[in-house]
PDB file of C-alpha atoms in Angstrom:
ATOM      1  CA  UNK A   7     -19.139  -2.332 -28.843  1.00  0.00           C
ATOM      2  CA  UNK A   8     -21.105  -2.285 -25.783  1.00  0.00           C
ATOM      3  CA  UNK A   9     -23.763  -4.772 -27.010  1.00  0.00           C
ATOM      4  CA  UNK A  10     -20.426  -7.410 -27.935  1.00  0.00           C
ATOM      5  CA  UNK A  11     -19.385  -6.828 -24.155  1.00  0.00           C
ATOM      6  CA  UNK A  12     -23.187  -7.632 -23.341  1.00  0.00           C
ATOM      7  CA  UNK A  13     -22.929 -10.580 -25.072  1.00  0.00           C
ATOM      8  CA  UNK A  14     -19.726 -11.891 -23.593  1.00  0.00           C
ATOM      9  CA  UNK A  15     -20.779 -11.420 -20.482  1.00  0.00           C
ATOM     10  CA  UNK A  16     -23.860 -13.012 -20.859  1.00  0.00           C
ATOM     11  CA  UNK A  17     -22.557 -16.284 -22.627  1.00  0.00           C
ATOM     12  CA  UNK A  18     -20.050 -16.554 -19.383  1.00  0.00           C
ATOM     13  CA  UNK A  19     -23.265 -16.169 -17.408  1.00  0.00           C
ATOM     14  CA  UNK A  20     -24.942 -19.060 -18.751  1.00  0.00           C
ATOM     15  CA  UNK A  21     -21.487 -21.105 -18.871  1.00  0.00           C
ATOM     16  CA  UNK A  22     -21.223 -20.275 -15.058  1.00  0.00           C
ATOM     17  CA  UNK A  23     -24.469 -21.214 -14.394  1.00  0.00           C
ATOM     18  CA  UNK A  24     -24.054 -24.882 -16.266  1.00  0.00           C
ATOM     19  CA  UNK A  25     -21.076 -25.687 -14.738  1.00  0.00           C
ATOM     20  CA  UNK A  26     -22.281 -24.598 -11.136  1.00  0.00           C
ATOM     21  CA  UNK A  27     -20.650 -21.687 -10.532  1.00  0.00           C
ATOM     22  CA  UNK A  28     -22.045 -18.347  -8.957  1.00  0.00           C
ATOM     23  CA  UNK A  29     -22.563 -15.359 -11.286  1.00  0.00           C
ATOM     24  CA  UNK A  30     -24.229 -12.127 -11.021  1.00  0.00           C
ATOM     25  CA  UNK A  31     -27.841 -11.854 -12.942  1.00  0.00           C
ATOM     26  CA  UNK A  32     -28.157 -10.758 -16.282  1.00  0.00           C
ATOM     27  CA  UNK A  33     -29.710  -7.428 -17.151  1.00  0.00           C
ATOM     28  CA  UNK A  34     -33.005  -7.301 -18.331  1.00  0.00           C
ATOM     29  CA  UNK A  35     -32.036  -5.791 -21.835  1.00  0.00           C
ATOM     30  CA  UNK A  36     -28.677  -4.540 -23.376  1.00  0.00           C
ATOM     31  CA  UNK A  37     -26.789  -1.914 -21.174  1.00  0.00           C
ATOM     32  CA  UNK A  38     -28.228   1.393 -21.097  1.00  0.00           C
ATOM     33  CA  UNK A  39     -25.696   4.438 -22.426  1.00  0.00           C
ATOM     34  CA  UNK A  40     -24.530   6.365 -19.651  1.00  0.00           C
ATOM     35  CA  UNK A  41     -23.622   9.652 -21.330  1.00  0.00           C
ATOM     36  CA  UNK A  42     -23.771  12.589 -19.523  1.00  0.00           C
ATOM     37  CA  UNK A  43     -26.761  11.476 -17.141  1.00  0.00           C
ATOM     38  CA  UNK A  44     -26.220  12.237 -13.444  1.00  0.00           C
ATOM     39  CA  UNK A  45     -28.615   9.540 -12.352  1.00  0.00           C
ATOM     40  CA  UNK A  46     -27.094   6.905 -14.328  1.00  0.00           C
ATOM     41  CA  UNK A  47     -26.189   3.864 -12.910  1.00  0.00           C
ATOM     42  CA  UNK A  48     -22.817   1.876 -13.745  1.00  0.00           C
ATOM     43  CA  UNK A  49     -23.903  -1.605 -15.074  1.00  0.00           C
ATOM     44  CA  UNK A  50     -20.606  -2.984 -14.332  1.00  0.00           C
ATOM     45  CA  UNK A  51     -20.548  -6.883 -13.627  1.00  0.00           C
ATOM     46  CA  UNK A  52     -18.354  -8.920 -11.797  1.00  0.00           C
ATOM     47  CA  UNK A  53     -17.774 -12.582 -11.129  1.00  0.00           C
ATOM     48  CA  UNK A  54     -16.089 -14.031  -7.634  1.00  0.00           C
ATOM     49  CA  UNK A  55     -14.831 -17.266  -7.491  1.00  0.00           C
ATOM     50  CA  UNK A  56     -14.549 -18.871  -3.874  1.00  0.00           C
ATOM     51  CA  UNK A  57     -10.770 -19.472  -2.916  1.00  0.00           C
ATOM     52  CA  UNK A  58     -11.950 -23.110  -1.693  1.00  0.00           C
ATOM     53  CA  UNK A  59     -14.658 -23.872  -4.321  1.00  0.00           C
ATOM     54  CA  UNK A  60     -15.307 -25.942  -7.253  1.00  0.00           C
ATOM     55  CA  UNK A  61     -12.538 -24.307  -9.425  1.00  0.00           C
ATOM     56  CA  UNK A  62      -9.418 -23.045  -7.525  1.00  0.00           C
ATOM     57  CA  UNK A  63      -7.393 -22.637 -10.658  1.00  0.00           C
ATOM     58  CA  UNK A  64      -9.864 -20.192 -11.624  1.00  0.00           C
ATOM     59  CA  UNK A  65      -9.302 -18.191  -8.279  1.00  0.00           C
ATOM     60  CA  UNK A  66      -5.618 -18.155  -8.663  1.00  0.00           C
ATOM     61  CA  UNK A  67      -5.526 -16.810 -12.073  1.00  0.00           C
ATOM     62  CA  UNK A  68      -8.076 -13.897 -11.507  1.00  0.00           C
ATOM     63  CA  UNK A  69      -6.455 -13.401  -7.888  1.00  0.00           C
ATOM     64  CA  UNK A  70      -3.033 -12.537  -9.332  1.00  0.00           C
ATOM     65  CA  UNK A  71      -3.840  -8.974 -10.597  1.00  0.00           C
ATOM     66  CA  UNK A  72      -5.225  -7.753  -7.326  1.00  0.00           C
ATOM     67  CA  UNK A  73      -3.386  -6.724  -3.836  1.00  0.00           C
ATOM     68  CA  UNK A  74      -4.474  -8.986  -1.034  1.00  0.00           C
ATOM     69  CA  UNK A  75      -6.029  -7.591   1.879  1.00  0.00           C
ATOM     70  CA  UNK A  76      -3.365  -7.607   4.529  1.00  0.00           C
ATOM     71  CA  UNK A  77      -3.014  -4.577   6.473  1.00  0.00           C
ATOM     72  CA  UNK A  78       0.782  -2.951   6.485  1.00  0.00           C
ATOM     73  CA  UNK A  79       0.761   0.798   8.855  1.00  0.00           C
ATOM     74  CA  UNK A  80       4.732   0.499   9.280  1.00  0.00           C
ATOM     75  CA  UNK A  81       6.349   3.477   7.366  1.00  0.00           C
ATOM     76  CA  UNK A  82       9.847   2.177   6.479  1.00  0.00           C
ATOM     77  CA  UNK A  83      11.425  -1.286   5.319  1.00  0.00           C
ATOM     78  CA  UNK A  84      14.738  -2.602   5.811  1.00  0.00           C
ATOM     79  CA  UNK A  85      15.848  -1.159   2.330  1.00  0.00           C
ATOM     80  CA  UNK A  86      13.997   2.063   2.832  1.00  0.00           C
ATOM     81  CA  UNK A  87      14.507   3.149   6.494  1.00  0.00           C
ATOM     82  CA  UNK A  88      17.691   4.819   6.495  1.00  0.00           C
ATOM     83  CA  UNK A  89      17.099   7.101   3.495  1.00  0.00           C
ATOM     84  CA  UNK A  90      13.288   7.892   4.127  1.00  0.00           C
ATOM     85  CA  UNK A  91      14.007   8.716   7.841  1.00  0.00           C
ATOM     86  CA  UNK A  92      16.852  10.942   6.987  1.00  0.00           C
ATOM     87  CA  UNK A  93      14.471  12.652   4.562  1.00  0.00           C
ATOM     88  CA  UNK A  94      11.686  13.089   7.468  1.00  0.00           C
ATOM     89  CA  UNK A  95      14.088  14.286  10.051  1.00  0.00           C
ATOM     90  CA  UNK A  96      15.808  16.799   7.684  1.00  0.00           C
ATOM     91  CA  UNK A  97      12.314  18.265   7.222  1.00  0.00           C
ATOM     92  CA  UNK A  98      12.167  19.561  10.773  1.00  0.00           C
ATOM     93  CA  UNK A  99      13.891  23.410  10.933  1.00  0.00           C
ATOM     94  CA  UNK A 100      16.162  22.513  13.737  1.00  0.00           C
ATOM     95  CA  UNK A 101      17.855  19.492  11.998  1.00  0.00           C
ATOM     96  CA  UNK A 102      18.321  21.660   9.001  1.00  0.00           C
ATOM     97  CA  UNK A 103      19.888  24.331  11.110  1.00  0.00           C
ATOM     98  CA  UNK A 104      22.346  22.018  12.675  1.00  0.00           C
ATOM     99  CA  UNK A 105      23.123  20.698   8.990  1.00  0.00           C
ATOM    100  CA  UNK A 106      23.932  24.190   7.913  1.00  0.00           C
ATOM    101  CA  UNK A 107      26.170  25.023  10.997  1.00  0.00           C
ATOM    102  CA  UNK A 108      27.871  21.539  10.081  1.00  0.00           C
ATOM    103  CA  UNK A 109      28.249  22.366   6.435  1.00  0.00           C
ATOM    104  CA  UNK A 110      29.229  26.017   7.306  1.00  0.00           C
ATOM    105  CA  UNK A 111      31.921  24.798   9.279  1.00  0.00           C
ATOM    106  CA  UNK A 112      33.775  22.618   6.391  1.00  0.00           C
ATOM    107  CA  UNK A 113      34.727  25.934   5.091  1.00  0.00           C
ATOM    108  CA  UNK A 114      37.940  27.017   6.368  1.00  0.00           C
ATOM    109  CA  UNK A 115      37.421  30.705   6.357  1.00  0.00           C
ATOM    110  CA  UNK A 116      34.143  30.472   8.825  1.00  0.00           C
ATOM    111  CA  UNK A 117      35.632  27.328  10.678  1.00  0.00           C
ATOM    112  CA  UNK A 118      35.017  27.937  14.393  1.00  0.00           C
ATOM    113  CA  UNK A 119      35.570  24.550  15.918  1.00  0.00           C
ATOM    114  CA  UNK A 120      36.889  21.429  14.769  1.00  0.00           C
ATOM    115  CA  UNK A 121      34.662  19.901  11.953  1.00  0.00           C
ATOM    116  CA  UNK A 122      33.903  16.632  13.869  1.00  0.00           C
ATOM    117  CA  UNK A 123      32.939  18.464  17.054  1.00  0.00           C
ATOM    118  CA  UNK A 124      30.103  20.370  15.258  1.00  0.00           C
ATOM    119  CA  UNK A 125      28.743  17.164  13.846  1.00  0.00           C
ATOM    120  CA  UNK A 126      28.239  15.722  17.070  1.00  0.00           C
ATOM    121  CA  UNK A 127      25.122  17.370  18.165  1.00  0.00           C
ATOM    122  CA  UNK A 128      23.408  16.557  14.755  1.00  0.00           C
ATOM    123  CA  UNK A 129      24.687  12.853  14.921  1.00  0.00           C
ATOM    124  CA  UNK A 130      23.442  12.093  18.289  1.00  0.00           C
ATOM    125  CA  UNK A 131      19.746  13.830  17.339  1.00  0.00           C
ATOM    126  CA  UNK A 132      19.687  11.885  14.250  1.00  0.00           C
ATOM    127  CA  UNK A 133      20.832   8.681  15.791  1.00  0.00           C
ATOM    128  CA  UNK A 134      17.773   9.153  18.975  1.00  0.00           C
ATOM    129  CA  UNK A 135      14.991   9.919  16.591  1.00  0.00           C
ATOM    130  CA  UNK A 136      16.329   7.377  14.149  1.00  0.00           C
ATOM    131  CA  UNK A 137      15.902   4.279  16.868  1.00  0.00           C
ATOM    132  CA  UNK A 138      12.443   5.921  18.317  1.00  0.00           C
ATOM    133  CA  UNK A 139      11.066   5.648  14.829  1.00  0.00           C
ATOM    134  CA  UNK A 140      12.793   1.966  14.268  1.00  0.00           C
ATOM    135  CA  UNK A 141      10.740   0.788  17.579  1.00  0.00           C
ATOM    136  CA  UNK A 142       7.699   2.504  16.440  1.00  0.00           C
ATOM    137  CA  UNK A 143       7.583   0.995  13.267  1.00  0.00           C
ATOM    138  CA  UNK A 144       8.876  -2.176  14.370  1.00  0.00           C
ATOM    139  CA  UNK A 145       5.656  -2.228  16.994  1.00  0.00           C
ATOM    140  CA  UNK A 146       3.511  -1.388  13.848  1.00  0.00           C
ATOM    141  CA  UNK A 147       5.016  -4.145  12.018  1.00  0.00           C
ATOM    142  CA  UNK A 148       4.323  -6.742  14.918  1.00  0.00           C
ATOM    143  CA  UNK A 149       0.676  -5.677  15.481  1.00  0.00           C
ATOM    144  CA  UNK A 150       0.108  -5.466  11.590  1.00  0.00           C
ATOM    145  CA  UNK A 151       1.300  -9.127  11.732  1.00  0.00           C
ATOM    146  CA  UNK A 152      -0.686  -9.797  14.944  1.00  0.00           C
ATOM    147  CA  UNK A 153      -4.109  -8.506  13.018  1.00  0.00           C
ATOM    148  CA  UNK A 154      -3.184 -10.278   9.317  1.00  0.00           C
ATOM    149  CA  UNK A 155      -2.929 -13.956  11.020  1.00  0.00           C
ATOM    150  CA  UNK A 156      -6.418 -13.603  13.508  1.00  0.00           C
ATOM    151  CA  UNK A 157      -8.356 -16.232  12.865  1.00  0.00           C
ATOM    152  CA  UNK A 158     -11.522 -14.933  11.501  1.00  0.00           C
ATOM    153  CA  UNK A 159     -15.116 -16.215  10.679  1.00  0.00           C
ATOM    154  CA  UNK A 160     -16.698 -16.053   7.045  1.00  0.00           C
ATOM    155  CA  UNK A 161     -20.466 -16.560   6.972  1.00  0.00           C
ATOM    156  CA  UNK A 162     -21.852 -17.501   3.307  1.00  0.00           C
ATOM    157  CA  UNK A 163     -25.414 -16.919   2.943  1.00  0.00           C
TER     158      UNK A 163
END
């Protein structure tokens, strides 16, 4: 089976060279077995298609299966902000304590204050921290957008 892969690779290489595409060089012989040898080198090959080269269709077909190189350091999206932010906030012991007091106050036997009054401190804390996290994440988004839209120079050797 490895011999068949090597023949296919060699055929693609020769065909690419004939068409003027850049490909990696062929190994001197058939691929070596790499079973259990700690010094064995992987002989995987790759073909690189230039985006603005002579074959843009092949570039588009090949690049669809890979992720882009855009930077994304923001934690949330518009859809995931509320659930993920609440999940992050209830990892804090103080917020869990206030949630426990709110839930305990809904039991009629233990009720010390009105139900709505005990919810106010928790809602204020969750709202303030949520606004702070939203602003931080929006700043990250703007910075990522700025970095991803920078003009770069590509050096081709």
